[in-house]
Every structure is written in C-alpha cells, then in structure tokens.
PDB file of C-alpha atoms in Angstrom:
ATOM      1  CA  MET A 855      -0.174   0.158  -0.128  1.00 67.00           C
ATOM      2  CA  GLU A 856       2.917   2.304   0.710  1.00 74.00           C
ATOM      3  CA  GLY A 857       4.417   2.052  -2.563  1.00 72.00           C
ATOM      4  CA  LEU A 858       0.652   2.759  -4.303  1.00 70.00           C
ATOM      5  CA  GLN A 859       1.124   5.978  -2.212  1.00 73.00           C
ATOM      6  CA  LYS A 860       4.082   7.111  -3.171  1.00 76.00           C
ATOM      7  CA  ALA A 861       3.494   6.014  -6.468  1.00 73.00           C
ATOM      8  CA  TYR A 862       0.377   7.850  -6.051  1.00 69.00           C
ATOM      9  CA  ARG A 863       2.392  11.451  -5.061  1.00 74.00           C
ATOM     10  CA  SER A 864       5.100  11.351  -7.975  1.00 72.00           C
ATOM     11  CA  ILE A 865       2.313  11.724 -11.091  1.00 70.00           C
ATOM     12  CA  SER A 866       0.110  13.504  -9.025  1.00 66.00           C
ATOM     13  CA  GLN A 867       3.199  16.049  -8.940  1.00 66.00           C
ATOM     14  CA  ASP A 868       4.789  15.334 -12.490  1.00 57.00           C
ATOM     15  CA  SER A 869       1.435  16.654 -13.447  1.00 54.00           C
ATOM     16  CA  ARG A 870       0.920  20.061 -11.812  1.00 54.00           C
ATOM     17  CA  LEU A 871       4.765  20.259 -13.498  1.00 54.00           C
ATOM     18  CA  GLY A 872       3.057  19.349 -16.333  1.00 52.00           C
ATOM     19  CA  LEU A 873       6.174  16.242 -16.706  1.00 46.00           C
ATOM     20  CA  PRO A 874       4.573  13.246 -19.352  1.00 50.00           C
ATOM     21  CA  SER A 875       3.419  10.604 -17.067  1.00 48.00           C
ATOM     22  CA  SER A 876       6.275   7.656 -18.236  1.00 48.00           C
ATOM     23  CA  SER A 877       8.242   9.811 -16.762  1.00 46.00           C
ATOM     24  CA  SER A 878       7.927   8.475 -13.700  1.00 46.00           C
ATOM     25  CA  SER A 879       9.325   5.361 -12.198  1.00 47.00           C
ATOM     26  CA  TYR A 880       8.848   3.360  -8.966  1.00 48.00           C
ATOM     27  CA  SER A 881      12.394   4.670  -8.769  1.00 48.00           C
ATOM     28  CA  SER A 882      11.566   8.638  -8.709  1.00 49.00           C
ATOM     29  CA  ALA A 883       8.504   7.311  -5.996  1.00 48.00           C
ATOM     30  CA  SER A 884      10.971   5.688  -3.623  1.00 49.00           C
ATOM     31  CA  SER A 885      13.481   8.912  -4.286  1.00 49.00           C
ATOM     32  CA  LEU A 886      10.237  11.538  -2.083  1.00 49.00           C
ATOM     33  CA  SER A 887      11.280  12.329   1.289  1.00 49.00           C
ATOM     34  CA  ALA A 888       8.082  11.104   4.098  1.00 51.00           C
ATOM     35  CA  ASP A 889       7.666  14.725   5.081  1.00 49.00           C
ATOM     36  CA  GLN A 890       5.860  15.210   1.751  1.00 54.00           C
ATOM     37  CA  SER A 891       2.118  15.332   1.997  1.00 62.00           C
ATOM     38  CA  GLY A 892       0.318  13.112  -1.303  1.00 66.00           C
ATOM     39  CA  VAL A 893      -2.459  11.272   0.598  1.00 65.00           C
ATOM     40  CA  LEU A 894      -4.873   9.573  -1.534  1.00 70.00           C
ATOM     41  CA  VAL A 895      -8.312   9.676   0.770  1.00 68.00           C
ATOM     42  CA  THR A 896      -8.506  11.487   3.901  1.00 65.00           C
ATOM     43  CA  ARG A 897     -10.559  10.934   6.365  1.00 60.00           C
ATOM     44  CA  PRO A 898     -11.309  10.665  10.238  1.00 65.00           C
ATOM     45  CA  PRO A 899     -10.563   7.736  11.460  1.00 66.00           C
ATOM     46  CA  ARG A 900     -14.134   6.901  12.894  1.00 69.00           C
ATOM     47  CA  ARG A 901     -15.013   5.824   8.941  1.00 72.00           C
ATOM     48  CA  ALA A 902     -12.421   3.409   9.276  1.00 76.00           C
ATOM     49  CA  VAL A 903     -13.995  -0.224   8.593  1.00 78.00           C
ATOM     50  CA  SER A 904     -12.301  -2.961  10.903  1.00 85.00           C
ATOM     51  CA  LEU A 905     -11.074  -5.596   9.815  1.00 87.00           C
ATOM     52  CA  GLN A 906     -13.508  -7.705  12.183  1.00 89.00           C
ATOM     53  CA  THR A 907     -16.872  -5.534  10.214  1.00 89.00           C
ATOM     54  CA  CYS A 908     -15.108  -6.670   6.659  1.00 91.00           C
ATOM     55  CA  SER A 909     -14.877  -9.853   7.834  1.00 93.00           C
ATOM     56  CA  LYS A 910     -18.620 -10.420   9.594  1.00 94.00           C
ATOM     57  CA  LEU A 911     -19.822  -7.824   5.574  1.00 94.00           C
ATOM     58  CA  CYS A 912     -18.423 -11.113   3.098  1.00 96.00           C
ATOM     59  CA  ALA A 913     -19.835 -13.449   5.606  1.00 96.00           C
ATOM     60  CA  VAL A 914     -23.507 -12.324   5.255  1.00 97.00           C
ATOM     61  CA  CYS A 915     -23.186 -11.692   1.693  1.00 97.00           C
ATOM     62  CA  PHE A 916     -21.571 -15.502   0.900  1.00 97.00           C
ATOM     63  CA  VAL A 917     -24.438 -17.135   2.596  1.00 97.00           C
ATOM     64  CA  ALA A 918     -26.884 -14.139   1.199  1.00 97.00           C
ATOM     65  CA  GLY A 919     -25.222 -15.351  -2.789  1.00 97.00           C
ATOM     66  CA  VAL A 920     -25.038 -19.867  -1.712  1.00 96.00           C
ATOM     67  CA  VAL A 921     -29.031 -18.806  -0.187  1.00 96.00           C
ATOM     68  CA  VAL A 922     -29.869 -17.553  -3.886  1.00 96.00           C
ATOM     69  CA  GLY A 923     -27.722 -19.705  -5.639  1.00 96.00           C
ATOM     70  CA  PHE A 924     -29.964 -22.673  -4.533  1.00 95.00           C
ATOM     71  CA  ILE A 925     -33.020 -20.707  -4.705  1.00 95.00           C
ATOM     72  CA  LEU A 926     -32.167 -20.013  -8.575  1.00 96.00           C
ATOM     73  CA  LYS A 927     -30.562 -23.423  -9.393  1.00 95.00           C
ATOM     74  CA  ARG A 928     -34.779 -24.942  -8.539  1.00 93.00           C
ATOM     75  CA  ARG A 929     -36.708 -22.383 -10.414  1.00 95.00           C
ATOM     76  CA  VAL A 930     -34.158 -22.475 -13.450  1.00 95.00           C
ATOM     77  CA  ARG A 931     -34.554 -26.684 -12.807  1.00 95.00           C
ATOM     78  CA  ARG A 932     -38.474 -26.409 -12.931  1.00 94.00           C
ATOM     79  CA  TRP A 933     -39.101 -23.859 -16.157  1.00 95.00           C
ATOM     80  CA  ALA A 934     -36.284 -25.943 -17.291  1.00 94.00           C
ATOM     81  CA  SER A 935     -38.909 -29.474 -17.033  1.00 94.00           C
ATOM     82  CA  LYS A 936     -41.579 -27.363 -18.204  1.00 93.00           C
ATOM     83  CA  VAL A 937     -40.439 -26.604 -21.251  1.00 93.00           C
ATOM     84  CA  LEU A 938     -39.407 -29.889 -21.715  1.00 92.00           C
ATOM     85  CA  LYS A 939     -42.919 -30.942 -21.609  1.00 91.00           C
ATOM     86  CA  ARG A 940     -43.995 -28.631 -23.699  1.00 90.00           C
ATOM     87  CA  ILE A 941     -41.301 -29.447 -26.122  1.00 90.00           C
ATOM     88  CA  LYS A 942     -42.574 -33.601 -26.064  1.00 85.00           C
ATOM     89  CA  ASP A 943     -45.837 -33.106 -25.452  1.00 81.00           C
ATOM     90  CA  ASP A 944     -46.117 -31.012 -28.997  1.00 69.00           C
TER      91      ASP A 944
END
C-alpha cells in the first residue's frame, strides 16, 4: 500500500509540473521524502472499517449468495422441466 501511495504522489507531482506521466517511475517515487503530504484519501478515523466488520460483511454476503444460488437453481430446473414437457407434448 505504501508503494502505491508513493507512486500516486509521483504521478500527481508530475501532473502539477506538466511533465509527461511516462517520466514517473517507481525509482523516482521511492526517492520522495516522507514529509510530503500526498495522501490518497483523507478520512477521519471513525469512518474506517475494521477488519472484523469487513469479514462479517463478507460472510453475510457469501451466505446470501449461496441461498440465492440454490433458489435460482431450483427455479431454473422447474422452468426447464416445464419447457421440456411443452416441447414433448407438441
């Protein structure tokens, strides 16, 4: 993540200076000093999402996806059997 932030700082500096983006490289991004403030996102700490909250959300979404998948599978099987019966009757 730190490397990504350094690369972003380098690109944003080059765009401010009017330099082409091809001149920015990771080696030039690593030579930036730490006191430059090129933060990607500034948020207050209370808006951060904890790892526990994120994992809970992922688990809930996974379970919901499994349930919806089984329901759709059942409905598609019923629909397919109806269509096949109609084709067979004709």
